[in-house]
PDB file of C-alpha atoms in Angstrom:
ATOM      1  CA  UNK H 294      86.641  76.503  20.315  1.00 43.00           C
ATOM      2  CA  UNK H 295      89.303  78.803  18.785  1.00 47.00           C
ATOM      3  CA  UNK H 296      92.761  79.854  19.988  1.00 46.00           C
ATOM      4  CA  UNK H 297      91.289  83.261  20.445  1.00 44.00           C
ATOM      5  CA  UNK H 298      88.377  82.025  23.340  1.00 59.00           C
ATOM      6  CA  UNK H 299      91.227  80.030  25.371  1.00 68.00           C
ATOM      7  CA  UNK H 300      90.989  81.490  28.813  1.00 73.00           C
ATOM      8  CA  UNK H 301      94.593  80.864  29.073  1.00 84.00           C
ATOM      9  CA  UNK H 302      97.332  78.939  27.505  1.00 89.00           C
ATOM     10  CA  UNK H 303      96.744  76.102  29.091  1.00 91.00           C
ATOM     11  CA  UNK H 304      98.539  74.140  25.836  1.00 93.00           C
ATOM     12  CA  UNK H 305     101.595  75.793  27.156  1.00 93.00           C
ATOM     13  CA  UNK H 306     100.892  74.504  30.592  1.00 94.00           C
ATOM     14  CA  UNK H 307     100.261  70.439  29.557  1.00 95.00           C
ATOM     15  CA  UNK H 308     103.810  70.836  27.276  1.00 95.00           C
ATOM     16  CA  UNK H 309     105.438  72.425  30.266  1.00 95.00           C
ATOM     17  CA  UNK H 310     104.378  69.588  33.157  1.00 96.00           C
ATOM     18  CA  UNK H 311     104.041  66.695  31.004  1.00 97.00           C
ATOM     19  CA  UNK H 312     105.507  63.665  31.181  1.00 97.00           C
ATOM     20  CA  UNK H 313     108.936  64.185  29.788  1.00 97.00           C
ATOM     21  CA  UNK H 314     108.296  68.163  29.439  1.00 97.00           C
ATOM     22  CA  UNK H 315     110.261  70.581  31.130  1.00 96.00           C
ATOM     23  CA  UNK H 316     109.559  70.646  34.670  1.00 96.00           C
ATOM     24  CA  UNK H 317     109.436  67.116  34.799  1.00 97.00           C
ATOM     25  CA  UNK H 318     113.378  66.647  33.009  1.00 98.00           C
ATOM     26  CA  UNK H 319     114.174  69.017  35.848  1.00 97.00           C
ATOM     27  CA  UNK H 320     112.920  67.136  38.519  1.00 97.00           C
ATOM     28  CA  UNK H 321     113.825  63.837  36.656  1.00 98.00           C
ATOM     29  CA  UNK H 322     117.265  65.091  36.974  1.00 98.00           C
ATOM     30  CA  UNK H 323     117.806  66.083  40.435  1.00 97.00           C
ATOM     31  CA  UNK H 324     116.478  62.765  41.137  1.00 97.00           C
ATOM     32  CA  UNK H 325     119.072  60.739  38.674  1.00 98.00           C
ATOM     33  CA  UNK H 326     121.643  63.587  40.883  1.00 97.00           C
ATOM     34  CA  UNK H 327     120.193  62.314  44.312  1.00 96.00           C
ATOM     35  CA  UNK H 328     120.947  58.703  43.522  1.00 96.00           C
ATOM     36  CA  UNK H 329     124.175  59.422  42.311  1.00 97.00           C
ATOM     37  CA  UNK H 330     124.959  61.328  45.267  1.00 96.00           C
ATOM     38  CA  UNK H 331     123.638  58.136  47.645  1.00 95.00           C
ATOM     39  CA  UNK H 332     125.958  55.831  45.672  1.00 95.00           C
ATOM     40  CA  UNK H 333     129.171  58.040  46.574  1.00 95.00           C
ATOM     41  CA  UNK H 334     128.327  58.684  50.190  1.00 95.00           C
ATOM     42  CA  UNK H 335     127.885  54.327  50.150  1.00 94.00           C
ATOM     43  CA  UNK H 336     131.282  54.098  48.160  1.00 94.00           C
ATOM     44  CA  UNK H 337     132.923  56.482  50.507  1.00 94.00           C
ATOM     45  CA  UNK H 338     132.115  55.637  53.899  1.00 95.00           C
ATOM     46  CA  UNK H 339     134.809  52.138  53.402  1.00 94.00           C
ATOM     47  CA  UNK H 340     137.568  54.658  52.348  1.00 93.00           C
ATOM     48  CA  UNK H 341     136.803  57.216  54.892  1.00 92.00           C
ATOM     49  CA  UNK H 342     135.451  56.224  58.511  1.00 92.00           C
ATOM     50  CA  UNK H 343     135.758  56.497  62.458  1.00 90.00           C
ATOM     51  CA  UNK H 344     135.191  53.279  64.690  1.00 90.00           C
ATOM     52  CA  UNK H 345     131.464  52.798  66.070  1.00 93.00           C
ATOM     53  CA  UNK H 346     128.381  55.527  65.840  1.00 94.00           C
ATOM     54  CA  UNK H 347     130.260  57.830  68.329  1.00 92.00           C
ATOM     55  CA  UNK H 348     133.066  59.022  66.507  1.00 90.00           C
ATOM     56  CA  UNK H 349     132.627  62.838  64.564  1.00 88.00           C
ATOM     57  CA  UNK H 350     132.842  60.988  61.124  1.00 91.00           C
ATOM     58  CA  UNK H 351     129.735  58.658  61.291  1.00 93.00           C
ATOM     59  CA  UNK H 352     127.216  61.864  62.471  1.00 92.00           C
ATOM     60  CA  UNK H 353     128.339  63.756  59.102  1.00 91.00           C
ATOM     61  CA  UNK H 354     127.448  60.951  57.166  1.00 94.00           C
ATOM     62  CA  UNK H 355     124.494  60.100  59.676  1.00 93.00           C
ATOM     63  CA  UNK H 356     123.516  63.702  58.446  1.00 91.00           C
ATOM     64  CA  UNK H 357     124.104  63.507  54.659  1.00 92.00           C
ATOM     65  CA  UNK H 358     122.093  59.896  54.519  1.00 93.00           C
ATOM     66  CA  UNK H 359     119.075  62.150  56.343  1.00 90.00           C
ATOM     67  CA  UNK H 360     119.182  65.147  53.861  1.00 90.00           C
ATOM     68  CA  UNK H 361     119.167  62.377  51.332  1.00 91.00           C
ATOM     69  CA  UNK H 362     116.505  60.945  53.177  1.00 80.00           C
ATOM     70  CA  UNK H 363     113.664  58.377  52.354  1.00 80.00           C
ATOM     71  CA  UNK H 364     109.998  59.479  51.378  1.00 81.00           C
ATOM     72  CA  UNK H 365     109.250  61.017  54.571  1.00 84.00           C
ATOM     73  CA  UNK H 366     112.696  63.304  55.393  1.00 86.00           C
ATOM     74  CA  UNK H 367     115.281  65.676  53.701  1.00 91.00           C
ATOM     75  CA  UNK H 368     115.378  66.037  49.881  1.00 94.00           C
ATOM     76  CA  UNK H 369     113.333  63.142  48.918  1.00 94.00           C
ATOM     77  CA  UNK H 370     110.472  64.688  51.016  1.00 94.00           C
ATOM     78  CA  UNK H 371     110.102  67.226  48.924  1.00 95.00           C
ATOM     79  CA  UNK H 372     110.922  65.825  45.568  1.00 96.00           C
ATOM     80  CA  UNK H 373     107.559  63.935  46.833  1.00 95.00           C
ATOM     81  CA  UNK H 374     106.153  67.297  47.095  1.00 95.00           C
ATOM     82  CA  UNK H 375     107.219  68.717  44.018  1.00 96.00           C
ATOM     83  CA  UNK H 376     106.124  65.751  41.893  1.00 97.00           C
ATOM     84  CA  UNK H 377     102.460  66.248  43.867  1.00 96.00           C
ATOM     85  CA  UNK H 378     102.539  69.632  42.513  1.00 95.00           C
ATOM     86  CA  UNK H 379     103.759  68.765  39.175  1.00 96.00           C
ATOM     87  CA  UNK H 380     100.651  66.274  38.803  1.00 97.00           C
ATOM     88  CA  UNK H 381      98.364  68.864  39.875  1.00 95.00           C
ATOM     89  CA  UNK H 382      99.343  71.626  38.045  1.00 94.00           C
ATOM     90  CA  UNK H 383      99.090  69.190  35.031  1.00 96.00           C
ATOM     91  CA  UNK H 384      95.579  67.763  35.477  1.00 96.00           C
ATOM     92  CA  UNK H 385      93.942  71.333  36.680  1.00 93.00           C
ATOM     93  CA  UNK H 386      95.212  72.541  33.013  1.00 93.00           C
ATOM     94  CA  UNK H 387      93.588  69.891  30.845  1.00 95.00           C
ATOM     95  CA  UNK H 388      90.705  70.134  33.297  1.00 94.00           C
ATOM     96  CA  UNK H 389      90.647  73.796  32.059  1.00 92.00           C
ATOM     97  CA  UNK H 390      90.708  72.496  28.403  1.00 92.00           C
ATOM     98  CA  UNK H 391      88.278  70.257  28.429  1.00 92.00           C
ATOM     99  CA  UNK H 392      86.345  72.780  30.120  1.00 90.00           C
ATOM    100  CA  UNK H 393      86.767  75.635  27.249  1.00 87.00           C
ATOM    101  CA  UNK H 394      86.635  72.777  24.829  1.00 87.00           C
ATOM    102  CA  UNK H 395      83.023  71.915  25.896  1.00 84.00           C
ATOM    103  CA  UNK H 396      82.084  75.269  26.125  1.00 79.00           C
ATOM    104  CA  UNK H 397      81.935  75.815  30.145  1.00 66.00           C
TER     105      UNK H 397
ATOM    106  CA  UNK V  65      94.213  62.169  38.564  1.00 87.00           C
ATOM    107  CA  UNK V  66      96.955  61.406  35.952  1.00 93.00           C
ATOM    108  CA  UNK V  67     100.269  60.882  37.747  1.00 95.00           C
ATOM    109  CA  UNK V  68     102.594  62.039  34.767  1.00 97.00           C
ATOM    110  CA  UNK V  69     105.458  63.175  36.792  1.00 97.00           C
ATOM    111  CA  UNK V  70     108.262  60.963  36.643  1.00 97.00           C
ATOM    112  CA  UNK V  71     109.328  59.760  40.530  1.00 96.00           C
ATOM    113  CA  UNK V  72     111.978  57.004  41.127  1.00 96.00           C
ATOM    114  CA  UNK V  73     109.406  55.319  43.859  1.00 94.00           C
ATOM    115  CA  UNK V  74     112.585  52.560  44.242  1.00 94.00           C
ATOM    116  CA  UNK V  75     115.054  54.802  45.334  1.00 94.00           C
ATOM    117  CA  UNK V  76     113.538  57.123  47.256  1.00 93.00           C
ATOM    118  CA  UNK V  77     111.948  54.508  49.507  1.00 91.00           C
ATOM    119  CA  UNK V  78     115.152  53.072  50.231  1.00 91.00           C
ATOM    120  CA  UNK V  79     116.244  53.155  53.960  1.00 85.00           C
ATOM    121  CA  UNK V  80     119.261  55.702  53.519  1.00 88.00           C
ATOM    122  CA  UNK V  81     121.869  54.756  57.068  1.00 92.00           C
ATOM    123  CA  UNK V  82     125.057  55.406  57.557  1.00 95.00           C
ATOM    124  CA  UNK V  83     127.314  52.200  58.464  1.00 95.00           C
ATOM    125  CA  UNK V  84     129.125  51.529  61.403  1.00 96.00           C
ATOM    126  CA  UNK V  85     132.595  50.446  61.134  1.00 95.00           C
ATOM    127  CA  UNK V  86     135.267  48.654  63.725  1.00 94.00           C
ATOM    128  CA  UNK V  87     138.005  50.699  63.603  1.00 91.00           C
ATOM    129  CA  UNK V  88     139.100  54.255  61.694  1.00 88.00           C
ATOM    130  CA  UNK V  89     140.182  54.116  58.061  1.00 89.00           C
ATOM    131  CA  UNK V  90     141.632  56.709  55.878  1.00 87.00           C
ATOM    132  CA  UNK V  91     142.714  55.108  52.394  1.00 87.00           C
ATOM    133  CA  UNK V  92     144.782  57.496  50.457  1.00 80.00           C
ATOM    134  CA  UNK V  93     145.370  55.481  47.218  1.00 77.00           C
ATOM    135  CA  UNK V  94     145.881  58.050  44.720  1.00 68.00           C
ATOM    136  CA  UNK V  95     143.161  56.804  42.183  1.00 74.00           C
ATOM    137  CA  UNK V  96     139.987  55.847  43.644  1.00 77.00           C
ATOM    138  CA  UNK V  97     141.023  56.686  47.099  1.00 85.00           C
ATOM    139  CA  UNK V  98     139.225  59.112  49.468  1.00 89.00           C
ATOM    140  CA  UNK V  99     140.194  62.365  48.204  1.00 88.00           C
ATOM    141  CA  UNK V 100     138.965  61.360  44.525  1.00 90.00           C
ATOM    142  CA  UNK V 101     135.250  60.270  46.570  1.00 92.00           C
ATOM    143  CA  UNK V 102     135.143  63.609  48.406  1.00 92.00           C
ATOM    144  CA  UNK V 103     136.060  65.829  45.047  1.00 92.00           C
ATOM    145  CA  UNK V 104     132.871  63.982  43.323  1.00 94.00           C
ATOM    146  CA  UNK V 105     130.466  64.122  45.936  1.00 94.00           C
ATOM    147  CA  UNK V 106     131.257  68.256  45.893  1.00 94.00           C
ATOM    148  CA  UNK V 107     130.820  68.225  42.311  1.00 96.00           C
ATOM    149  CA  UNK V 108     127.386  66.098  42.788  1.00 96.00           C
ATOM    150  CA  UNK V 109     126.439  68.556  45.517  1.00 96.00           C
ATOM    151  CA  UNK V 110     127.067  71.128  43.416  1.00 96.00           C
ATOM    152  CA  UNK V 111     124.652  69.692  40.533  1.00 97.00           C
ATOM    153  CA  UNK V 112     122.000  69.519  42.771  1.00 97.00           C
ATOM    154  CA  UNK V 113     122.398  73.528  43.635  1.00 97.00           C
ATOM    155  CA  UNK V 114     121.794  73.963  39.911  1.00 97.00           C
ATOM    156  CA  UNK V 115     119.035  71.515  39.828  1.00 97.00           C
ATOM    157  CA  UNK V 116     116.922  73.248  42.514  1.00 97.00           C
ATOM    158  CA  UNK V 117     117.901  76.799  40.711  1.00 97.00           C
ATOM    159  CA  UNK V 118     116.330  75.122  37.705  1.00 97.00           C
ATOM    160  CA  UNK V 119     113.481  73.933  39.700  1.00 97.00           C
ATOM    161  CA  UNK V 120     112.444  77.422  40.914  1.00 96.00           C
ATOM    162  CA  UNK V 121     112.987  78.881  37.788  1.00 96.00           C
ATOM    163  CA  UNK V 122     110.605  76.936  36.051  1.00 95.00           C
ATOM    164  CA  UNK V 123     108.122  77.420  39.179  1.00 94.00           C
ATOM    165  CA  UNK V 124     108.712  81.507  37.944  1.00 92.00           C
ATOM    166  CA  UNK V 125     108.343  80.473  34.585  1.00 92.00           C
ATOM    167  CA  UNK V 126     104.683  78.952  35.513  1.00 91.00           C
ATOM    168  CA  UNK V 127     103.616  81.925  38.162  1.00 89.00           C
ATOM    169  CA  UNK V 128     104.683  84.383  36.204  1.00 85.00           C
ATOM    170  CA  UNK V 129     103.086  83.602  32.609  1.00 83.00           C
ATOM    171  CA  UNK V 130      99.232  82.308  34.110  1.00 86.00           C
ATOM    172  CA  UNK V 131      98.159  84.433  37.181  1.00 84.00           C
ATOM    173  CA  UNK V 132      96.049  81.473  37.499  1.00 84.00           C
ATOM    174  CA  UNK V 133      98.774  79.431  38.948  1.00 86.00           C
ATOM    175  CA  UNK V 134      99.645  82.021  41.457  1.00 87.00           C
ATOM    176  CA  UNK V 135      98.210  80.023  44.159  1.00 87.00           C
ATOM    177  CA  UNK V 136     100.551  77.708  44.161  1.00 91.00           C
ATOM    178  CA  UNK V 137     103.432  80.339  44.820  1.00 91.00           C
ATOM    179  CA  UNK V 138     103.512  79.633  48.485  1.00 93.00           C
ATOM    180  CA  UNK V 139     103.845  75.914  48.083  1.00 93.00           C
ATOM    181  CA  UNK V 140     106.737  76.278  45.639  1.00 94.00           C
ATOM    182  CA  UNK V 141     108.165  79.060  47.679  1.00 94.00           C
ATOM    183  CA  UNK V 142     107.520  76.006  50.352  1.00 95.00           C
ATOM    184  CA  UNK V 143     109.760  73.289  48.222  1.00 96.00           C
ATOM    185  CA  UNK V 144     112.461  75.286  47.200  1.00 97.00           C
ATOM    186  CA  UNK V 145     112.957  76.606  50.409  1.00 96.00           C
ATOM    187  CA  UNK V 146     113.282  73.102  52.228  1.00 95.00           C
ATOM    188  CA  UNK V 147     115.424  71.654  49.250  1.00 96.00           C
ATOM    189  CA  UNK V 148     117.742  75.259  50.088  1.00 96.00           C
ATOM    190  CA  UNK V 149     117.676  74.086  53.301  1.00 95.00           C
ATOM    191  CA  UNK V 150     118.600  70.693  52.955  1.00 94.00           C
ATOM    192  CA  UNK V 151     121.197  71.298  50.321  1.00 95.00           C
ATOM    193  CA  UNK V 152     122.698  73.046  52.597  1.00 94.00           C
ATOM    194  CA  UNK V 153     122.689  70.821  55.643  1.00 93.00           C
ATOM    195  CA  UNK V 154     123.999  68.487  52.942  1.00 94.00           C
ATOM    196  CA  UNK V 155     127.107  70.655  52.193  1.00 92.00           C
ATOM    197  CA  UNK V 156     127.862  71.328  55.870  1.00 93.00           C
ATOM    198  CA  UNK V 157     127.993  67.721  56.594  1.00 92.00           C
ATOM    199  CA  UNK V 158     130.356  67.362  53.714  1.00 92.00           C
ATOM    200  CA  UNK V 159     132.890  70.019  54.823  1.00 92.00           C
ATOM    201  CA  UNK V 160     132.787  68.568  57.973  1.00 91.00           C
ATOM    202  CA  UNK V 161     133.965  65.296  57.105  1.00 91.00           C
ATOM    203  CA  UNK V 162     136.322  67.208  55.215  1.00 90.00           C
ATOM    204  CA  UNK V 163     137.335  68.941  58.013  1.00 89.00           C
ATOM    205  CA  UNK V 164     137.650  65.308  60.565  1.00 87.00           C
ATOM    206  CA  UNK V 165     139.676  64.284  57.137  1.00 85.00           C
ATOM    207  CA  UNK V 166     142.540  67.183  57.073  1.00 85.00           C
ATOM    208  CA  UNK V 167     142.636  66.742  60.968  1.00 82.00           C
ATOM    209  CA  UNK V 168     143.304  63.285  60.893  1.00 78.00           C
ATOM    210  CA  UNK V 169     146.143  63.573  58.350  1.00 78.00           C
ATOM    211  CA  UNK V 170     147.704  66.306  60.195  1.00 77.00           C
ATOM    212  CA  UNK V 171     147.607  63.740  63.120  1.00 75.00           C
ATOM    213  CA  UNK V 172     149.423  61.088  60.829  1.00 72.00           C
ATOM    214  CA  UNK V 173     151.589  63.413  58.932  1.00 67.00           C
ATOM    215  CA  UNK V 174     154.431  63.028  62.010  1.00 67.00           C
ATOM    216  CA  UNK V 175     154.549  59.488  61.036  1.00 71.00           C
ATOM    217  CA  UNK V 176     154.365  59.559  57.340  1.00 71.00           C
ATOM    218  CA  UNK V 177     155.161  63.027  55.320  1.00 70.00           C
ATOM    219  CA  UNK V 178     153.824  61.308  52.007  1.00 72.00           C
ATOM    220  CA  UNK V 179     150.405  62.725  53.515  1.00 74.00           C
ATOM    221  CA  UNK V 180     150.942  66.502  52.765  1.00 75.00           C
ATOM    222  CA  UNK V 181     150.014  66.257  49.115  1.00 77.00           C
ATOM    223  CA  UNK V 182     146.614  64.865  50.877  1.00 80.00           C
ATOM    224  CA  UNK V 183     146.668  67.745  53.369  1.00 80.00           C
ATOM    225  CA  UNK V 184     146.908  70.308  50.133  1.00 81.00           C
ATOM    226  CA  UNK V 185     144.168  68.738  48.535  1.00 81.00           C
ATOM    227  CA  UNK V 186     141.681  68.537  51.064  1.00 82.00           C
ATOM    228  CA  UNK V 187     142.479  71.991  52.089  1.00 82.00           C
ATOM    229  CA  UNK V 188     141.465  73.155  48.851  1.00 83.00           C
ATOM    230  CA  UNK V 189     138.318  71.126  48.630  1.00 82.00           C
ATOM    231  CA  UNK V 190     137.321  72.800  52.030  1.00 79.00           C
ATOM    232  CA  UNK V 191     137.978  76.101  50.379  1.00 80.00           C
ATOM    233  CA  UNK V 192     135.647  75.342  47.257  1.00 74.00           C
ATOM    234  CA  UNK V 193     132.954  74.135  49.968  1.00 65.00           C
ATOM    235  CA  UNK V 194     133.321  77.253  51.731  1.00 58.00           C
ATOM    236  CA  UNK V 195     132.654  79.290  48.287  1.00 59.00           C
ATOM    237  CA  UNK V 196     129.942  77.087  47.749  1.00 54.00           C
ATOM    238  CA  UNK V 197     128.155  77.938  51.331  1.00 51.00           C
TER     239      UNK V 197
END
């Protein structure tokens, strides 16, 4: 099939979400930025804290370690998401290729 | 499906806590000390804004060239929203322990003046945080 009979650019699509494209360096980042950000809460909570889980300091950082979350809360929740969509976005366009490709 | 997104499985399954401690500490060493920690997590904070900005620009970059992807607006609208959200909750949480910070030194600065040079600085990383907001 020529360029011309594409029913979009779905080329443009696989470059964009691919592994290593642009969506994903984004998201690759703000991951690499997540984990740093996890390593300085860690490395200041012995420079910086209040005695026992009652004191004002330990809920701020109780907070920050939730946003920062695991799989199922805060940033890394959707990250989770994001990656999903990433994926899907992905396959559906060289779905669509293969589609045009064999003449669908 | 072909899972080409990259996703650091490792650390986001880690179980994120914060520790419990016996007694308060403030260490003010001048290199490496708390107001050093608290001046990069801002700047991380700050990196992660941008990251999510790049995020939903690309999102606009997909939506807006193939109408076929359009569908998916609501569930980006969706992501960014909650990382907004959470970036935020992230950078109140910092300004308050910025906050318990300059009121504890004002506590300890009738003891020990050497603490208003630590007073100045955390009074202007609480204004940069409230630029930030």
């Amino acid at each position: 099939m020529d360029q011309t009979q594409k029913s979009y650019e779905y080329d443009e699509v696989i470059t964009f979400t691919q592994s290593g494209g642009q969506m994903d360096s984004t998201l690759k980042q703000l991951q690499t930025h997540l984990k740093e950000l996890r390593n300085l809460v860690n490395e200041c909570e012995p420079l910086y804290h209040g005695k026992g889980t009652t004191s004002p300091i330990y809920n701020q950082y109780k907070t920050l370690y939730a946003n920062i979350g695991n799989p199922n809360q805060g940033l890394w929740n959707q990250v989770y998401g994001a990656v999903q969509l990433q994926n899907q976005i992905y396959n559906n366009a060289q779905n669509d290729k293969r589609k045009d490709q064999q003449g669908y | 499906m072909n899972e080409v997104a990259y996703y650091d499985k490792g650390e986001a399954s880690l179980d994120k806590q914060a520790k419990t401690f016996q007694n308060f500490t403030y260490d003010n060493q001048s290199n490496g000390g708390v107001l050093n920690k608290l001046s990069e997590i801002e700047k991380k904070i700050n990196d992660i804004k941008n990251d999510i900005q790049t995020l939903s620009g690309d999102y606009n970059t997909l939506v807006n060239k193939y109408e076929k992807f359009s569908n998916y607006k609501s569930v980006m609208n969706k992501i960014i929203t909650t990382m907004t959200n959470n970036v935020d909750a992230i950078n109140r949480s910092y300004g308050n322990v910025v906050k318990t910070a300059t009121q504890a030194i004002n506590e300890h600065m009738s003891t020990d003046s050497t603490l208003m040079s630590d007073l100045d600085q955390l009074n202007r990383l609480l204004a940069n945080g409230s630029k930030t907001n």
